[in-house]
Amino acid sequence: MSLWFVSAAMLLYMVREVGMSPLRQAALSSGVQGGFVIGAVLSALFGLADRFDPRRLFAFSAVSAGLINLSLVSVVPGSAPAIAARVLTGLLLAGVYPLGMKIAVGWGDRDRGFLVGALVGALTLGSAPPHLMALGGGTDWRLTVTIASAGAIVAGLLCLRVGLGPFHAAAAAFNPRVISTAWKDHRIRLAYVGYLGHMWELYAMWAWVGAAAAASCGISLGDARAQWLARLTAFVVIGAGGSSCALSGWVADRIGKAEVTIIAMVVSGLSALATAPTF
């Protein structure tokens, strides 16, 4: 998952190199999200997770995403090929995150909250390293992109050695009518809207926390020190959610998933609102 935010983590240095327009900056940062949505819908429509061994599909997606992301080092930052590479990377990541959840829940029955929480925690931790890599790589964004891409390739190959759990089962065939039926149930509708709002808040924060921290620190610190502190801040802020995801999943198995979700979203939303006046 380090591929997801690698361009956002190094966006400043890409802009300094080629002078990107704001529109291209936004496209480079959000292209992965757009590609992920497309990939997730296509995967559901064609039932890819049930047509193929999820471990092999996970490995193929992770390795391919790593190779495509690596192509960023050979194209002009912010160019059409670079943006296309980010969209394709997101599309392929749709074969990583959802497949990872499918593999994980196959290993448990009553503790699925913890299993999913641990996986989401891994996603969270995996999204933070690009900022840590930037600390070691300095202004060389190509080095950071290369390291992140290599990590994805290695992770994909390792997945081939993962076993399927005793509770692994094929999902039901995709039926578009279920979407309409589910939307009519106000409980499911509220869950959809809540998840949409939370992910909008979360990914916006993850994508821009580094740039926001750099701008804030730059008011009172020199540029070099501000950039260093901003990278460290982004890594800590994103990575901090890793351990709490597993803990929240464990608690959810005991007191209820909806209750834990409500508490987490309220705290997260209030924290987001508090960000603006503390800038």
CSV table of C-alpha atoms in Angstrom, one decimal:
chain,number,residue,atom,x,y,z
A,1,MET,CA,0.0,0.0,0.0
A,2,SER,CA,3.0,2.3,0.1
A,3,LEU,CA,2.3,2.9,-3.6
A,4,TRP,CA,-0.9,4.7,-2.8
A,5,PHE,CA,0.6,8.0,-1.5
A,6,VAL,CA,4.1,7.9,-2.9
A,7,SER,CA,3.4,10.7,-5.4
A,8,ALA,CA,1.7,12.8,-2.7
A,9,ALA,CA,4.8,12.3,-0.4
A,10,MET,CA,7.2,13.5,-3.1
A,11,LEU,CA,4.9,16.0,-4.9
A,12,LEU,CA,6.8,19.0,-3.8
A,13,TYR,CA,10.0,17.8,-5.4
A,14,MET,CA,8.3,16.8,-8.6
A,15,VAL,CA,6.8,20.3,-8.8
A,16,ARG,CA,10.2,21.9,-8.2
A,17,GLU,CA,11.7,19.8,-11.0
A,18,VAL,CA,9.1,20.5,-13.8
A,19,GLY,CA,6.7,23.2,-12.5
A,20,MET,CA,3.4,21.3,-12.5
A,21,SER,CA,0.1,23.1,-12.8
A,22,PRO,CA,-2.3,22.7,-9.8
A,23,LEU,CA,-4.7,20.6,-12.0
A,24,ARG,CA,-1.9,18.1,-12.8
A,25,GLN,CA,-0.8,18.0,-9.2
A,26,ALA,CA,-4.3,17.1,-8.1
A,27,ALA,CA,-4.6,14.5,-10.9
A,28,LEU,CA,-1.3,12.9,-9.9
A,29,SER,CA,-2.3,12.7,-6.3
A,30,SER,CA,-5.9,11.5,-6.8
A,31,GLY,CA,-5.4,9.3,-9.9
A,32,VAL,CA,-4.8,6.3,-7.7
A,33,GLN,CA,-8.2,6.7,-5.9
A,34,GLY,CA,-10.0,7.0,-9.3
A,35,GLY,CA,-8.3,3.9,-10.6
A,36,PHE,CA,-9.1,2.0,-7.4
A,37,VAL,CA,-12.8,2.7,-7.8
A,38,ILE,CA,-12.7,1.5,-11.4
A,39,GLY,CA,-10.8,-1.6,-10.5
A,40,ALA,CA,-13.1,-2.4,-7.6
A,41,VAL,CA,-16.2,-2.1,-9.7
A,42,LEU,CA,-14.7,-4.2,-12.5
A,43,SER,CA,-13.5,-6.9,-10.0
A,44,ALA,CA,-17.0,-7.1,-8.6
A,45,LEU,CA,-18.8,-7.2,-11.9
A,46,PHE,CA,-16.6,-10.1,-13.3
A,47,GLY,CA,-16.2,-11.9,-9.9
A,48,LEU,CA,-12.5,-12.0,-10.3
A,49,ALA,CA,-11.9,-12.9,-6.6
A,50,ASP,CA,-13.9,-16.1,-7.1
A,51,ARG,CA,-12.7,-17.0,-10.6
A,52,PHE,CA,-9.1,-17.1,-9.6
A,53,ASP,CA,-7.1,-18.1,-6.6
A,54,PRO,CA,-7.1,-14.9,-4.5
A,55,ARG,CA,-3.4,-15.3,-3.5
A,56,ARG,CA,-2.4,-15.4,-7.2
A,57,LEU,CA,-4.6,-12.5,-8.1
A,58,PHE,CA,-3.2,-10.6,-5.1
A,59,ALA,CA,0.4,-11.4,-6.2
A,60,PHE,CA,-0.3,-10.4,-9.8
A,61,SER,CA,-1.9,-7.2,-8.8
A,62,ALA,CA,0.8,-6.2,-6.4
A,63,VAL,CA,3.7,-7.0,-8.7
A,64,SER,CA,2.1,-5.3,-11.7
A,65,ALA,CA,1.2,-2.2,-9.6
A,66,GLY,CA,4.9,-2.1,-8.5
A,67,LEU,CA,6.2,-2.3,-12.0
A,68,ILE,CA,3.8,0.3,-13.4
A,69,ASN,CA,4.5,2.7,-10.5
A,70,LEU,CA,8.2,2.2,-11.2
A,71,SER,CA,7.7,3.7,-14.6
A,72,LEU,CA,7.2,7.1,-13.0
A,73,VAL,CA,11.0,7.4,-12.8
A,74,SER,CA,11.3,7.4,-16.6
A,75,VAL,CA,8.5,9.8,-17.5
A,76,VAL,CA,8.0,13.5,-16.9
A,77,PRO,CA,6.3,14.2,-13.5
A,78,GLY,CA,2.7,15.4,-14.0
A,79,SER,CA,2.7,14.4,-17.7
A,80,ALA,CA,-0.2,12.3,-19.2
A,81,PRO,CA,1.9,9.1,-19.0
A,82,ALA,CA,2.6,9.8,-15.3
A,83,ILE,CA,-1.0,10.4,-14.5
A,84,ALA,CA,-2.1,7.3,-16.5
A,85,ALA,CA,0.5,5.2,-14.5
A,86,ARG,CA,-1.1,6.4,-11.2
A,87,VAL,CA,-4.6,5.5,-12.4
A,88,LEU,CA,-3.4,2.1,-13.5
A,89,THR,CA,-1.7,1.6,-10.2
A,90,GLY,CA,-4.9,2.4,-8.4
A,91,LEU,CA,-6.8,0.0,-10.6
A,92,LEU,CA,-4.4,-2.8,-9.8
A,93,LEU,CA,-4.5,-2.0,-6.0
A,94,ALA,CA,-8.2,-3.0,-6.2
A,95,GLY,CA,-6.8,-6.5,-6.5
A,96,VAL,CA,-4.7,-6.1,-3.4
A,97,TYR,CA,-6.7,-4.5,-0.6
A,98,PRO,CA,-10.1,-6.3,-1.1
A,99,LEU,CA,-8.4,-9.6,-1.8
A,100,GLY,CA,-6.3,-9.2,1.3
A,101,MET,CA,-9.5,-8.8,3.3
A,102,LYS,CA,-11.0,-11.9,1.7
A,103,ILE,CA,-7.9,-14.0,2.5
A,104,ALA,CA,-7.8,-12.6,6.1
A,105,VAL,CA,-11.4,-13.4,7.1
A,106,GLY,CA,-11.0,-16.9,5.9
A,107,TRP,CA,-8.9,-17.5,9.0
A,108,GLY,CA,-11.6,-16.7,11.6
A,109,ASP,CA,-15.3,-16.8,12.4
A,110,ARG,CA,-16.0,-15.0,15.6
A,111,ASP,CA,-12.9,-12.8,15.6
A,112,ARG,CA,-13.4,-11.3,12.1
A,113,GLY,CA,-13.4,-7.8,13.5
A,114,PHE,CA,-9.9,-8.3,14.8
A,115,LEU,CA,-8.8,-9.9,11.5
A,116,VAL,CA,-10.2,-7.1,9.4
A,117,GLY,CA,-8.8,-4.5,11.8
A,118,ALA,CA,-5.4,-6.0,11.6
A,119,LEU,CA,-5.5,-5.9,7.8
A,120,VAL,CA,-6.7,-2.3,7.8
A,121,GLY,CA,-3.9,-1.5,10.3
A,122,ALA,CA,-1.4,-3.0,7.8
A,123,LEU,CA,-2.9,-0.9,5.1
A,124,THR,CA,-2.5,2.2,7.3
A,125,LEU,CA,1.1,1.4,8.2
A,126,GLY,CA,1.8,0.6,4.5
A,127,SER,CA,0.5,4.0,3.5
A,128,ALA,CA,2.9,5.9,5.8
A,129,PRO,CA,6.4,4.7,4.7
A,130,PRO,CA,6.7,6.9,1.6
A,131,HIS,CA,7.1,9.9,4.0
A,132,LEU,CA,9.7,8.0,6.0
A,133,MET,CA,11.5,7.0,2.7
A,134,ALA,CA,11.5,10.7,1.8
A,135,LEU,CA,13.4,11.4,5.0
A,136,GLY,CA,16.2,9.0,3.9
A,137,GLY,CA,16.0,9.8,0.2
A,138,GLY,CA,16.1,13.6,0.6
A,139,THR,CA,14.9,15.4,-2.5
A,140,ASP,CA,15.5,12.4,-4.7
A,141,TRP,CA,11.9,11.5,-5.4
A,142,ARG,CA,13.0,8.8,-7.9
A,143,LEU,CA,14.7,6.8,-5.1
A,144,THR,CA,11.6,6.9,-2.9
A,145,VAL,CA,9.4,5.8,-5.9
A,146,THR,CA,11.8,2.9,-6.6
A,147,ILE,CA,11.9,1.7,-3.0
A,148,ALA,CA,8.1,1.8,-2.7
A,149,SER,CA,7.7,-0.1,-6.0
A,150,ALA,CA,10.2,-2.7,-4.9
A,151,GLY,CA,8.3,-3.2,-1.7
A,152,ALA,CA,5.1,-3.8,-3.5
A,153,ILE,CA,6.8,-6.4,-5.8
A,154,VAL,CA,8.3,-8.3,-2.8
A,155,ALA,CA,4.9,-8.2,-1.0
A,156,GLY,CA,3.2,-9.7,-4.0
A,157,LEU,CA,5.6,-12.5,-4.3
A,158,LEU,CA,5.4,-13.3,-0.5
A,159,CYS,CA,1.6,-13.6,-0.8
A,160,LEU,CA,2.1,-16.7,-2.9
A,161,ARG,CA,3.2,-18.5,0.2
A,162,VAL,CA,0.1,-17.6,2.2
A,163,GLY,CA,-2.4,-20.3,2.9
A,164,LEU,CA,-6.2,-20.1,2.7
A,165,GLY,CA,-8.0,-20.4,6.0
A,166,PRO,CA,-10.6,-23.0,7.0
A,167,PHE,CA,-13.4,-20.4,6.7
A,168,HIS,CA,-12.5,-19.3,3.2
A,169,ALA,CA,-15.5,-19.4,0.9
A,170,ALA,CA,-16.6,-18.1,-2.5
A,171,ALA,CA,-18.7,-15.0,-2.4
A,172,ALA,CA,-22.2,-14.9,-3.9
A,173,ALA,CA,-22.5,-13.9,-7.6
A,174,PHE,CA,-22.7,-10.1,-8.2
A,175,ASN,CA,-26.2,-8.9,-8.6
A,176,PRO,CA,-26.7,-5.2,-9.4
A,177,ARG,CA,-30.3,-5.3,-8.0
A,178,VAL,CA,-28.9,-5.9,-4.6
A,179,ILE,CA,-27.5,-2.3,-4.6
A,180,SER,CA,-31.0,-0.9,-5.0
A,181,THR,CA,-32.4,-3.2,-2.4
A,182,ALA,CA,-29.6,-2.4,0.1
A,183,TRP,CA,-30.1,1.3,-0.4
A,184,LYS,CA,-33.8,1.0,0.6
A,185,ASP,CA,-32.7,-0.3,4.0
A,186,HIS,CA,-32.0,2.9,6.0
A,187,ARG,CA,-29.4,1.1,8.2
A,188,ILE,CA,-27.3,0.0,5.2
A,189,ARG,CA,-27.9,3.4,3.6
A,190,LEU,CA,-26.5,5.2,6.7
A,191,ALA,CA,-23.5,2.8,6.6
A,192,TYR,CA,-22.8,3.7,3.0
A,193,VAL,CA,-23.0,7.4,3.6
A,194,GLY,CA,-21.0,7.2,6.8
A,195,TYR,CA,-18.2,5.2,5.0
A,196,LEU,CA,-18.2,7.6,2.1
A,197,GLY,CA,-17.9,10.6,4.3
A,198,HIS,CA,-15.2,9.0,6.4
A,199,MET,CA,-13.1,7.9,3.5
A,200,TRP,CA,-13.4,11.4,1.9
A,201,GLU,CA,-12.1,12.9,5.1
A,202,LEU,CA,-9.4,10.2,5.6
A,203,TYR,CA,-7.9,10.1,2.2
A,204,ALA,CA,-7.9,13.9,1.8
A,205,MET,CA,-6.0,14.1,5.1
A,206,TRP,CA,-3.6,11.4,4.2
A,207,ALA,CA,-2.9,12.9,0.7
A,208,TRP,CA,-2.3,16.5,2.0
A,209,VAL,CA,-1.1,16.2,5.5
A,210,GLY,CA,2.6,16.4,4.4
A,211,ALA,CA,2.0,19.5,2.3
A,212,ALA,CA,-0.1,21.1,5.0
A,213,ALA,CA,2.5,20.4,7.7
A,214,ALA,CA,5.2,21.8,5.4
A,215,ALA,CA,3.3,25.0,4.8
A,216,SER,CA,2.5,25.4,8.6
A,217,CYS,CA,6.1,24.7,9.7
A,218,GLY,CA,7.5,26.9,7.0
A,219,ILE,CA,6.0,29.9,8.7
A,220,SER,CA,8.4,29.8,11.6
A,221,LEU,CA,11.1,27.4,10.4
A,222,GLY,CA,13.6,27.4,7.5
A,223,ASP,CA,12.7,25.5,4.4
A,224,ALA,CA,14.9,22.5,5.0
A,225,ARG,CA,13.9,22.0,8.6
A,226,ALA,CA,10.2,22.6,7.8
A,227,GLN,CA,10.4,19.9,5.1
A,228,TRP,CA,12.1,17.4,7.4
A,229,LEU,CA,9.5,18.0,10.2
A,230,ALA,CA,6.6,17.8,7.7
A,231,ARG,CA,7.8,14.4,6.5
A,232,LEU,CA,8.1,13.1,10.0
A,233,THR,CA,4.7,14.5,11.0
A,234,ALA,CA,3.0,12.9,8.0
A,235,PHE,CA,4.6,9.5,8.7
A,236,VAL,CA,3.6,9.6,12.4
A,237,VAL,CA,0.1,10.9,11.7
A,238,ILE,CA,-0.7,8.3,9.1
A,239,GLY,CA,1.1,5.4,10.8
A,240,ALA,CA,-0.5,6.1,14.2
A,241,GLY,CA,-3.7,4.5,13.1
A,242,GLY,CA,-2.1,1.1,12.4
A,243,SER,CA,-2.1,-0.3,16.0
A,244,SER,CA,-5.5,1.2,16.9
A,245,CYS,CA,-7.1,-0.5,13.9
A,246,ALA,CA,-6.3,-4.0,15.3
A,247,LEU,CA,-7.3,-2.9,18.8
A,248,SER,CA,-10.6,-1.4,17.6
A,249,GLY,CA,-11.3,-4.7,15.7
A,250,TRP,CA,-10.7,-6.7,18.8
A,251,VAL,CA,-13.0,-4.4,20.8
A,252,ALA,CA,-15.7,-4.5,18.1
A,253,ASP,CA,-15.9,-8.3,18.3
A,254,ARG,CA,-16.9,-7.8,22.0
A,255,ILE,CA,-19.1,-4.7,22.2
A,256,GLY,CA,-20.4,-4.4,18.7
A,257,LYS,CA,-19.0,-3.2,15.4
A,258,ALA,CA,-21.5,-0.4,14.9
A,259,GLU,CA,-20.8,1.1,18.3
A,260,VAL,CA,-17.0,1.1,17.8
A,261,THR,CA,-17.5,2.6,14.3
A,262,ILE,CA,-19.7,5.5,15.6
A,263,ILE,CA,-17.1,6.4,18.3
A,264,ALA,CA,-14.2,6.3,15.9
A,265,MET,CA,-16.0,8.4,13.3
A,266,VAL,CA,-17.1,11.1,15.8
A,267,VAL,CA,-13.5,11.4,17.2
A,268,SER,CA,-12.1,11.4,13.7
A,269,GLY,CA,-14.5,14.0,12.5
A,270,LEU,CA,-13.9,16.3,15.4
A,271,SER,CA,-10.2,16.0,15.0
A,272,ALA,CA,-10.5,16.9,11.3
A,273,LEU,CA,-12.5,20.0,12.3
A,274,ALA,CA,-9.8,21.0,14.8
A,275,THR,CA,-7.2,20.9,12.1
A,276,ALA,CA,-8.1,24.2,10.5
A,277,PRO,CA,-7.8,26.5,13.5
A,278,THR,CA,-4.5,24.8,14.6
A,279,PHE,CA,-2.9,25.3,11.2
